[in-house]
XYZ file of C-alpha atoms in Angstrom:
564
model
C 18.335 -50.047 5.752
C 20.453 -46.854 7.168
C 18.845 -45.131 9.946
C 19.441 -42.005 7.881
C 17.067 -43.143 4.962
C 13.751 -43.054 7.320
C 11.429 -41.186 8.710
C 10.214 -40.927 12.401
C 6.051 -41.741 11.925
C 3.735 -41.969 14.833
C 0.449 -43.671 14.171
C -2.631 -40.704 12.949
C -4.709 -42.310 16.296
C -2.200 -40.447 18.219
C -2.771 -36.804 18.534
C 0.928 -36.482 19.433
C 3.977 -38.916 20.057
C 4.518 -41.001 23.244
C 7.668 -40.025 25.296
C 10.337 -42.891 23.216
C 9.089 -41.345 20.341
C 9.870 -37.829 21.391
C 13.355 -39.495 22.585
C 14.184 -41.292 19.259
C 13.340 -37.905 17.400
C 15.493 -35.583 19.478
C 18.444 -38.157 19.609
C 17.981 -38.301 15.851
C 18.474 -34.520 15.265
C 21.244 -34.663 18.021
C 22.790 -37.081 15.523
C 22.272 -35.512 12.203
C 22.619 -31.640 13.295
C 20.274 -28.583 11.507
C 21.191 -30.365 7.976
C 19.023 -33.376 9.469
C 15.667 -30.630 9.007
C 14.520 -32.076 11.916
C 11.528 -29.326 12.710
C 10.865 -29.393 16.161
C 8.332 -26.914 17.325
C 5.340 -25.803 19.208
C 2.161 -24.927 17.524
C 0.251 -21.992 18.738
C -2.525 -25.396 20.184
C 0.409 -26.289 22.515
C 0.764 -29.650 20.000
C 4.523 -30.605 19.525
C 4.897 -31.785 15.989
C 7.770 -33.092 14.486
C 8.648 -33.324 10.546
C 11.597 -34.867 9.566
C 13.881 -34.585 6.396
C 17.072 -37.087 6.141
C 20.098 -35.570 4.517
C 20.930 -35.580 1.314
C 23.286 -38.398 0.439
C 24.129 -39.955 -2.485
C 22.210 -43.372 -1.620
C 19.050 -41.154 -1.360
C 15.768 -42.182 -2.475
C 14.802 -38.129 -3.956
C 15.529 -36.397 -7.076
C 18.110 -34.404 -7.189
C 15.787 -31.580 -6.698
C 13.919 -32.862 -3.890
C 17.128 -34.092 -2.215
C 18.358 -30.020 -2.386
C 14.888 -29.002 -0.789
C 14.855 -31.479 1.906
C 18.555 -30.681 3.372
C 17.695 -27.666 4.428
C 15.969 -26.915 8.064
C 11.861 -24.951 6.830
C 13.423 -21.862 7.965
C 15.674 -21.948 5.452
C 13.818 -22.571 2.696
C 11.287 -20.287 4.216
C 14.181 -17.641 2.751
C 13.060 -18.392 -0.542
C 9.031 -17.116 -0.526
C 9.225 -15.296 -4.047
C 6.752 -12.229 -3.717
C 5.354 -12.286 -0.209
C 6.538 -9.721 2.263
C 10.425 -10.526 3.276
C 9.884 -9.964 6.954
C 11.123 -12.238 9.511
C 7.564 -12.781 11.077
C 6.008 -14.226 7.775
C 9.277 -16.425 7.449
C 8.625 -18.139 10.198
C 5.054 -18.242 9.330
C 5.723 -20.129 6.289
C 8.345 -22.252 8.005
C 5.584 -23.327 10.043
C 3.621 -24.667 6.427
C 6.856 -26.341 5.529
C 7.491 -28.062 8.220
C 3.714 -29.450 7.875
C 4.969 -30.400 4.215
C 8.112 -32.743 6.107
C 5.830 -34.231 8.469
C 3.116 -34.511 5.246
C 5.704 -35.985 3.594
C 6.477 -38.254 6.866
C 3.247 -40.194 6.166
C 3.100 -40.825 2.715
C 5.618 -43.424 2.115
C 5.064 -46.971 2.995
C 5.643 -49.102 5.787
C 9.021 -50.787 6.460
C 9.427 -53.738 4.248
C 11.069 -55.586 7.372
C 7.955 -54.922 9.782
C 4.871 -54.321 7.833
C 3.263 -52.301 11.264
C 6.162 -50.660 12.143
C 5.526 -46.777 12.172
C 8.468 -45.673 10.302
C 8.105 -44.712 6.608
C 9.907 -44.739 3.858
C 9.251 -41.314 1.367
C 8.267 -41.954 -2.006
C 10.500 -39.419 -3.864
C 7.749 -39.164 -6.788
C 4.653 -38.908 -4.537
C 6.823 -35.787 -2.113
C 7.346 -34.573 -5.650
C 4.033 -33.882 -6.391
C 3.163 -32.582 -3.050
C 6.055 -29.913 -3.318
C 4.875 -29.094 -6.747
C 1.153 -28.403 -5.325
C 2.327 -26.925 -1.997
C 4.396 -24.598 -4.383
C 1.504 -24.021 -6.673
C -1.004 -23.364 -3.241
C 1.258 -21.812 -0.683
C 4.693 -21.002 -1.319
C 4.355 -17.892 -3.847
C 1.078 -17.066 -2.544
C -1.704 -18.072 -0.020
C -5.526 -17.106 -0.520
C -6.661 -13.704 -0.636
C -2.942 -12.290 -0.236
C -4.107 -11.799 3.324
C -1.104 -13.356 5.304
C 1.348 -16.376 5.495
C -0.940 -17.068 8.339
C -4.057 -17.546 6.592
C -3.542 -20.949 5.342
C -5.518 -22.686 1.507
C -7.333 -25.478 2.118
C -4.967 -27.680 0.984
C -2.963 -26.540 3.540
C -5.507 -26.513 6.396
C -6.172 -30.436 5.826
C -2.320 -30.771 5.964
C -2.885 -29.749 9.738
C -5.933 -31.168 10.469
C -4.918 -34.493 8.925
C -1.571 -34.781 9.003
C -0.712 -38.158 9.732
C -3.527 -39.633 8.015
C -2.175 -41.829 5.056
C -5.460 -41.691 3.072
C -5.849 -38.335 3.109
C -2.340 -37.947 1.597
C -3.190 -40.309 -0.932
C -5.852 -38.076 -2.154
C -4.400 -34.341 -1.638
C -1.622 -35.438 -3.949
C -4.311 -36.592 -6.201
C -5.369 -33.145 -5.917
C -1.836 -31.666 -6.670
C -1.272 -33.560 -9.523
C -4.567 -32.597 -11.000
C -3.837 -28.942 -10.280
C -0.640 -29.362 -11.770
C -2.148 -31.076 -15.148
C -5.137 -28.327 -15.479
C -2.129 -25.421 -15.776
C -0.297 -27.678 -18.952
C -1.380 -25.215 -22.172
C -1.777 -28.560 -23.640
C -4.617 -29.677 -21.214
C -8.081 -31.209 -22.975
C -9.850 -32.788 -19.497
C -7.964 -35.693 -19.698
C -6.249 -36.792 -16.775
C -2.354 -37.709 -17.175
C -1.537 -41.287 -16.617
C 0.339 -40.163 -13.585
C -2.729 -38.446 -11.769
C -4.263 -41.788 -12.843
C -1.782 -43.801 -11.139
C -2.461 -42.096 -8.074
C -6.065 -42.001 -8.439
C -6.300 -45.804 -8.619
C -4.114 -45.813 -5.247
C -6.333 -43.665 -3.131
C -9.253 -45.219 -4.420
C -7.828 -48.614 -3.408
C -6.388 -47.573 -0.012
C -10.006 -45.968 0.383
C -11.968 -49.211 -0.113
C -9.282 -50.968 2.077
C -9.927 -48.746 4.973
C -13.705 -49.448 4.466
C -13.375 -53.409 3.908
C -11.601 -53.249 7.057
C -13.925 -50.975 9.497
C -17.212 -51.329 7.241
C -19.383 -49.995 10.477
C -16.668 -47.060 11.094
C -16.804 -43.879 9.501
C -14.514 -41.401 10.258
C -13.272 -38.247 9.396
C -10.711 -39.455 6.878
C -12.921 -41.351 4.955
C -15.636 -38.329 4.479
C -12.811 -36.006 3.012
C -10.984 -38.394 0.705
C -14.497 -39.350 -0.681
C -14.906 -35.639 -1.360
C -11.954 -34.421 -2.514
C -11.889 -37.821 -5.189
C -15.578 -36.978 -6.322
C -14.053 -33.077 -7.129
C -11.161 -34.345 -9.100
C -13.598 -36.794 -11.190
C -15.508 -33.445 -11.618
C -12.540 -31.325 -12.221
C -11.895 -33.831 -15.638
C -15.605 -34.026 -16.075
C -15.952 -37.729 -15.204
C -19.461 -37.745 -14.348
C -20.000 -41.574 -13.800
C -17.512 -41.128 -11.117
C -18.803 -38.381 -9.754
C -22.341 -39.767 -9.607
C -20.666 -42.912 -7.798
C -18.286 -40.541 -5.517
C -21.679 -38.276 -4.984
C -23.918 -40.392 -2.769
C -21.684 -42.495 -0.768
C -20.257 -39.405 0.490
C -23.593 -38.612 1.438
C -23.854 -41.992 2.989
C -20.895 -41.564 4.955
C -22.059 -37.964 6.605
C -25.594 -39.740 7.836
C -23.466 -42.500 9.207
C -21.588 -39.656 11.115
C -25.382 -38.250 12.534
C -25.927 -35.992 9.476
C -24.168 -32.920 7.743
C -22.987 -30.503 11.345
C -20.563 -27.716 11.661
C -17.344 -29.440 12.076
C -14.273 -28.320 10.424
C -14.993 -31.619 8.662
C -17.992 -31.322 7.723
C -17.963 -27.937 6.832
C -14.763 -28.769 4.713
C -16.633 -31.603 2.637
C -19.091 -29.511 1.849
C -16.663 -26.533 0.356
C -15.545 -29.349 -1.243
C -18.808 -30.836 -2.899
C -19.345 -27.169 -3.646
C -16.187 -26.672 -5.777
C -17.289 -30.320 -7.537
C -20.262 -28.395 -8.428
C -17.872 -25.694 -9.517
C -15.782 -27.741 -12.298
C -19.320 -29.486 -13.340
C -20.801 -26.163 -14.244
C -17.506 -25.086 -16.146
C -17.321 -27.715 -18.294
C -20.690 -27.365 -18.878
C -20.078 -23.931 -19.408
C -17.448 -24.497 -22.315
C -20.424 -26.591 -23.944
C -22.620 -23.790 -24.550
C -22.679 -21.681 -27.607
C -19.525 -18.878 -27.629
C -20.366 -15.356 -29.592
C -17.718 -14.343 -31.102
C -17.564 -10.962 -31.789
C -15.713 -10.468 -35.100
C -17.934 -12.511 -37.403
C -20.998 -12.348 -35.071
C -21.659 -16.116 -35.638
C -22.178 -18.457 -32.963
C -19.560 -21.687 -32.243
C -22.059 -24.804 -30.847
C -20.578 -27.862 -29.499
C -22.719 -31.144 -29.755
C -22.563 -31.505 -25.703
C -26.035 -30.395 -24.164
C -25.430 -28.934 -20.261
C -26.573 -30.911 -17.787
C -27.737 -28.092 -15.543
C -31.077 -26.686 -16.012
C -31.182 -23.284 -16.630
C -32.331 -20.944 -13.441
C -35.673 -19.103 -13.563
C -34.636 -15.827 -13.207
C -37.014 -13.583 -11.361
C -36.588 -9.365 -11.528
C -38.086 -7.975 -8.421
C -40.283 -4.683 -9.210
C -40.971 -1.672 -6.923
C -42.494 -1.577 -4.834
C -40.205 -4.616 -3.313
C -41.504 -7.555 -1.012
C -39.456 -7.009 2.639
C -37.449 -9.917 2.107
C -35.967 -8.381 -1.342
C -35.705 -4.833 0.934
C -34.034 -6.512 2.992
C -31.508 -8.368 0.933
C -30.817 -4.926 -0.958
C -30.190 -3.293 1.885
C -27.205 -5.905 2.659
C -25.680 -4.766 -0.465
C -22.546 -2.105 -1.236
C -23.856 1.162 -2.516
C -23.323 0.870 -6.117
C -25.054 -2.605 -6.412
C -28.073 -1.233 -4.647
C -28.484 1.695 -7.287
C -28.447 -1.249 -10.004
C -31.465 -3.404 -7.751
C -33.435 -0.725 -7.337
C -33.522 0.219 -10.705
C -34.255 -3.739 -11.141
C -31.671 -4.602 -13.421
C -30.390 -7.435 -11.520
C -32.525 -10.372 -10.811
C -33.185 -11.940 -7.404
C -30.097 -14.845 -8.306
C -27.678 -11.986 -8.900
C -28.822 -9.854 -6.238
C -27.910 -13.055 -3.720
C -24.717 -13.810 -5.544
C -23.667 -10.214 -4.789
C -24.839 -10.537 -0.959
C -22.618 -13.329 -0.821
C -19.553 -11.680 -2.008
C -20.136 -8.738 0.518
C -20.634 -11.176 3.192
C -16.807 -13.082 2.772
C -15.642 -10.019 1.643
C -15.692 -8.145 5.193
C -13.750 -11.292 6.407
C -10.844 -10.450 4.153
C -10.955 -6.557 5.323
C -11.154 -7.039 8.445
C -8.582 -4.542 10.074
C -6.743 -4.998 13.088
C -5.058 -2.922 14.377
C -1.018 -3.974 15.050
C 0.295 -6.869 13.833
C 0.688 -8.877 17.200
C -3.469 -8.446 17.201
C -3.481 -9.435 13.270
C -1.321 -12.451 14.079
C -3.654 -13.293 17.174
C -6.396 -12.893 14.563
C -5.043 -15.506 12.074
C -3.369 -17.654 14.257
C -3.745 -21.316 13.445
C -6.261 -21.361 16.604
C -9.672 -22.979 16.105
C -11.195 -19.571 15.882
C -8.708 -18.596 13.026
C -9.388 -21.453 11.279
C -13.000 -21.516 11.200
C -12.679 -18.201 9.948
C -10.416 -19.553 7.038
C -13.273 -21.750 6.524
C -15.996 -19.297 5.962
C -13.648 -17.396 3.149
C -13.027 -21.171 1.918
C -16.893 -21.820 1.936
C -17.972 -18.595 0.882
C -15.705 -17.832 -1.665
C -16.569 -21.370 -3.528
C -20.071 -20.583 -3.047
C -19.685 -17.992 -4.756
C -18.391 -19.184 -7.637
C -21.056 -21.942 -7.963
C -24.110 -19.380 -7.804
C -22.199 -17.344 -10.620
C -20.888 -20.754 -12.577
C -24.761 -21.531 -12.389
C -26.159 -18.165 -13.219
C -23.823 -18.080 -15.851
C -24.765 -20.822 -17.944
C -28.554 -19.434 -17.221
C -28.032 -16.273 -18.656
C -29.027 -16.397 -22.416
C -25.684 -15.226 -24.256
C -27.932 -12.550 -27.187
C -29.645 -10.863 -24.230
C -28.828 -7.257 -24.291
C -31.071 -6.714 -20.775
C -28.701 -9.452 -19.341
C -25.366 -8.683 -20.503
C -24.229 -6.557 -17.607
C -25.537 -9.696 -15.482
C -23.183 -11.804 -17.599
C -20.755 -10.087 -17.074
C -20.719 -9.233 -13.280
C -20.689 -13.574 -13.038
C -17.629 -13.324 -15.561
C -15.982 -10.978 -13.705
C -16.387 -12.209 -10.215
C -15.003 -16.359 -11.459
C -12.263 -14.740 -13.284
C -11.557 -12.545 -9.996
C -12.157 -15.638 -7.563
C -10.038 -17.733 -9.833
C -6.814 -16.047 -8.801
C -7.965 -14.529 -5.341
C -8.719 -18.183 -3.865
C -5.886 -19.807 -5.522
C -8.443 -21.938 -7.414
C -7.097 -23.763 -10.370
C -9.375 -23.901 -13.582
C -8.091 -26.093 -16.053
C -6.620 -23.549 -19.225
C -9.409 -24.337 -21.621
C -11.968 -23.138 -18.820
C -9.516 -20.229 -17.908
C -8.802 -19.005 -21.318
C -12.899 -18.808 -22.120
C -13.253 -16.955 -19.161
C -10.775 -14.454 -20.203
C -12.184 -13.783 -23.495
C -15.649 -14.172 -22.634
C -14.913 -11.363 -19.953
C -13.844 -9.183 -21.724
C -15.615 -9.406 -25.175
C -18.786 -9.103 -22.761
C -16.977 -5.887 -21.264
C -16.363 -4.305 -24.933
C -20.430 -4.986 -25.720
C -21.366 -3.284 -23.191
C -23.185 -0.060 -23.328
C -24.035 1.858 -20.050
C -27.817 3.170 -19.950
C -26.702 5.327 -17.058
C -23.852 6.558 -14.540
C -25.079 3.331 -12.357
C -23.969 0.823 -14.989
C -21.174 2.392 -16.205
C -19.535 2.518 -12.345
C -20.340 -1.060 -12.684
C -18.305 -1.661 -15.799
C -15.307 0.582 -14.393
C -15.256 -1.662 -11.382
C -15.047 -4.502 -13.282
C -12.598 -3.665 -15.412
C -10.009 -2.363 -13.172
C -10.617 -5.591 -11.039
C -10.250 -8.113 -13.132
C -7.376 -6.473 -15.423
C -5.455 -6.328 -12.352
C -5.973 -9.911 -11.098
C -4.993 -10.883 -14.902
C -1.931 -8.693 -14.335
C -1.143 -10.465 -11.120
C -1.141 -13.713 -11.961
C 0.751 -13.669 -15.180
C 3.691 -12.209 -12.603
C 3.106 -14.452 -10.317
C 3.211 -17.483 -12.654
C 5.965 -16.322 -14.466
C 8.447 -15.966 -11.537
C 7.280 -19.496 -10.471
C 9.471 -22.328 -11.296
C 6.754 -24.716 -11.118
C 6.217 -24.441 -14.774
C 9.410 -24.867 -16.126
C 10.174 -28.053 -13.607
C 6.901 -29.527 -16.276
C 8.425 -28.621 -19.493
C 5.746 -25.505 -19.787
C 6.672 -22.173 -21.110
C 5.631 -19.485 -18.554
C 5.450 -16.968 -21.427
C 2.986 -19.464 -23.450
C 0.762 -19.569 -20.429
C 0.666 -16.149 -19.002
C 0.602 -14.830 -22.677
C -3.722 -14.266 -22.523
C -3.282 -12.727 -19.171
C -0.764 -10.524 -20.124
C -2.436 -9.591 -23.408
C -6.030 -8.984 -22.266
C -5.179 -7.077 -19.249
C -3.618 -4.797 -21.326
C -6.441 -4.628 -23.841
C -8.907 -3.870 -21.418
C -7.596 -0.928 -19.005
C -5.998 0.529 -22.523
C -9.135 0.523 -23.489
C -11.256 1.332 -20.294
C -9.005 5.050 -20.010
C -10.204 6.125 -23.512
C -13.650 4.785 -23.345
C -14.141 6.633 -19.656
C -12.770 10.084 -19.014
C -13.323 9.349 -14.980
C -11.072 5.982 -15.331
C -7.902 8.885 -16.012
C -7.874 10.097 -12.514
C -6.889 7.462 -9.506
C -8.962 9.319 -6.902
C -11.871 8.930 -9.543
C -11.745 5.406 -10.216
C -10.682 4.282 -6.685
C -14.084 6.251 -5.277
C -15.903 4.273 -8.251
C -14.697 1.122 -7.172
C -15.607 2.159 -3.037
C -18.996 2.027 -4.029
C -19.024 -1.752 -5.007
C -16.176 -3.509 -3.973
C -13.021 -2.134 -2.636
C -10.615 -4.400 -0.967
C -7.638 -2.551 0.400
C -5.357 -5.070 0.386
C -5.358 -5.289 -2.701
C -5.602 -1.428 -3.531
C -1.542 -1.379 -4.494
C -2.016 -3.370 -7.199
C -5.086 -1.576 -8.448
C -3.187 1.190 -8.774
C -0.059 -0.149 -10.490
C -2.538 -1.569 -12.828
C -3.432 1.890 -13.531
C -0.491 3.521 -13.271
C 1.152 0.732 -16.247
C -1.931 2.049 -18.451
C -1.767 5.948 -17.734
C 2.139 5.451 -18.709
C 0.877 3.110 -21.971
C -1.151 5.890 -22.961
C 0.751 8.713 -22.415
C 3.837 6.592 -24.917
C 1.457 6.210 -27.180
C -0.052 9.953 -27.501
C 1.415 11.628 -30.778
C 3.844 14.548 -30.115
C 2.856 17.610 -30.822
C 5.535 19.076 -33.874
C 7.462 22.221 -32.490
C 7.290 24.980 -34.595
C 10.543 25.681 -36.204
């Protein structure tokens, strides 16, 4: 086999390559020049890592398509980063990601036919494929929170952590190709025999690893456990998950019990999202109201999670309910002490406050924001508390949600603050419902919205806030999926799947500026939205949401006839 045709691999026990290795990889690049993508650089931990790409030649092992990404060096493709800022410090940001994806790619081929323990690899075209596809889904048009190249979705955080780890690999493109099958409009919870195919191969490399160290647990082997029992929950395979469930558990008291390693704290954001796609598919289950003929739709599958018993704190409050109101943004306080909200939703909306200063948190020049979010332990244990958090979040609300009984009128607002908050967290963490899940959301949201009527100025702030929020992060991600070329590389129609987005975002602020006379003024509704939550990062896109529905109405106002 050409020299050309491989790629440099040192073994994962290694935290970085031996001197020949280092020798063989520079001589390499001296060989093949920039076009080799050889990405040689040092990582803000002092680690050299190396990913390598070989050029694209007609005896190549990629696609066509792959074979066109990999010829070029990760700063050069970094040129490409659709929306994100076009500045030369976020470039090399991302080319930092990419050149994570060659070495990712590095370690998920298979060994050299000729030496079975040799440490050079061989890329499977179809498997780097499907990483590129989820890398582009995760990272490339847009990374969590729209904070920074440098803040990094977890996807992309085990690609550093666990780079060289084969199993791992196995199981994040697992992962990917799941992602990838939830966006198809087509999608019913079934997997697609090609996330099957490389189910069955993690699983098997999995129970090798174990059959071969059955008194070693290590760090691989708790996240590819948890990140297969969230992909059997993510297509509602609950015999799986049950199986995935405890052994994972097994495998973190074989470690000393659950701690607060970037592992640890990983799997359980991880178990927490499994939790996450359990509740939503028991959430499609329940009973929908639909508000045209006022009849219920039932579906013959009971929900597996018991409902919540939902407690209203009354004045005068116990400290610990003073306490946690006290924690909470103006406008949600008004609404607890008037005891609308119940003690669940009052700790839901803690929670949000809490990750919520970690995504607002100024700095001030961008040499002290890139110290900030640095890939430095500190940096990423703070992307791990918005990873944590933020899926935290959406369990409480996924399980208050399905708690909440649907004909309540005293519990719609309640409804509709956990609607709002999974459809916002849905395109804020980069998490990927699968479209039946995403769709109910959507209309749920907003038929829940339309029901509503405000007993007070307290409520109604609340409503206003939810609208604008959630119109706008429909708004964004039909614009962000549609410039995507992810879809169309799948044979989807970006118009077919953005088409709810598109539709219901307009519905609701259209309808939000005639309903509220104090939505037609920005200062107005931004100092309404202040007082529950304002993040100013994404205050630009508030406002275009606003400004696209001022300009609807004003088109749509009759002219007044001149007199002749």
């Amino acid at each position: 086999m050409s020299d050309k045709h491989l790629f440099v691999n040192y073994s994962h026990y290694q935290d970085r390559p031996d001197p020949n290795m280092k020798q063989k990889m520079a001589s390499h690049a001296a060989k093949y020049g920039p076009n080799g993508a050889l990405a040689f650089r040092t990582s803000p931990e002092g680690t050299e890592r190396a990913g390598e790409q070989p050029p694209s030649t007609s005896s190549n092992r990629h696609s066509p398509k792959q074979a066109q990404s990999s010829s070029s060096t990760p700063m050069q493709r970094s040129a490409s980063i659709g929306s994100n800022p076009a500045n030369s410090a976020l470039r090399e940001d991302y080319a930092m990601i990419l050149a994570r994806f060659d070495e990712f790619c590095a370690c998920s081929g298979s060994s050299n036919a000729n030496n079975p323990k040799s440490k050079v690899k061989v890329v499977h075209s179809e498997e780097c494929s499907v990483l590129e596809d989820y890398l582009d889904l995760s990272a490339k048009h847009e990374l969590p929170f729209r904070i920074s190249l440098l803040i990094q979705q977890p996807a992309v955080l085990l690609l550093g952590t666990q780079k060289q780890d084969p199993l791992v690999t196995q199981c994040l493109l697992v992962a990917g190709q799941a992602a990838i099958d939830g966006l198809d409009p087509k999608f019913r919870g079934k997997a697609s025999k090609r996330t099957l195919t490389l189910q069955q191969k993690a699983l098997g490399a999995m129970q090798k690893l174990i059959a071969q160290r059955p008194n070693t647990i290590d760090d691989s082997l708790v996240l590819a456990s948890a990140v297969l029992m969230a992909i059997a929950a993510f297509f509602d395979d609950t015999d799986a998950y049950k199986a995935h469930k405890p052994s994972l558990q097994k495998m973190i008291d074989m470690q000393g019990g659950m701690t607060q390693t970037s592992t640890h704290r990983m799997a359980k954001a991880i178990n927490g999202a499994a939790e996450v796609n359990l509740a939503m598919c028991r959430y499609l289950a329940l009973p929908r109201q639909d508000s045209n003929s006022k009849k219920t739709t039932t579906s013959p599958q009971i929900p597996a999670q018991a409902p919540l018993k939902l407690k209203y704190p009354m004045p005068p409050f116990a400290p610990e309910v003073t306490r946690s109101i006290e924690r909470l943004s103006p406008g949600f306080q008004a609404l607890a002490k008037s005891s609308k909200l119940c003690m669940q939703a009052l700790q839901l909306i803690a929670l949000v406050s809490k990750w919520s200063v970690l995504i607002d948190q100024p700095a001030n020049s961008e040499t002290e924001q890139r110290q900030l979010l640095s890939n430095t332990a500190g940096a990423n244990a703070r992307v791990l508390d918005l990873c944590t958090d933020s899926i935290e979040t959406q369990r409480q609300a996924a399980f208050l949600l399905i708690s909440l009984p649907i004909d309540a009128a005293h519990m719609k607002l309640e409804r509709c603050i956990c609607l709002g908050l999974l459809n916002l967290l849905h395109s804020l963490t980069m998490w990927q419902y699968p479209v039946p899940v995403r769709d109910r959301l959507v209309l749920d949201f907003t038929e829940g919205i339309f029901s509503l009527a405000p007993k007070d100025k307290n409520e109604e702030d609340c409503m206003i806030w939810l609208a604008i929020a959630v119109a706008s992060e429909w708004r964004h991600c039909a614009i962000k999926l549609k410039d995507s070329p992810l879809l169309a590389r799948h044979g989807h129609d970006a118009a077919v799947v953005c088409q709810l987005w598109v539709q219901k975002s307009k519905q609701l602020m259209d309808w939000l500026i005639v309903k509220c006379e104090r939505a037609r003024a920005w200062e107005d509704l931004a100092a309404i939205c202040a007082r529950f939550l304002w993040l100013r990062r994404l205050n630009g896109e508030w406002k275009q949401t606003w400004k696209e529905a001022m300009e609807r109405r004003l088109r749509n106002m009759p002219r007044k006839k001149s007199r002749s």
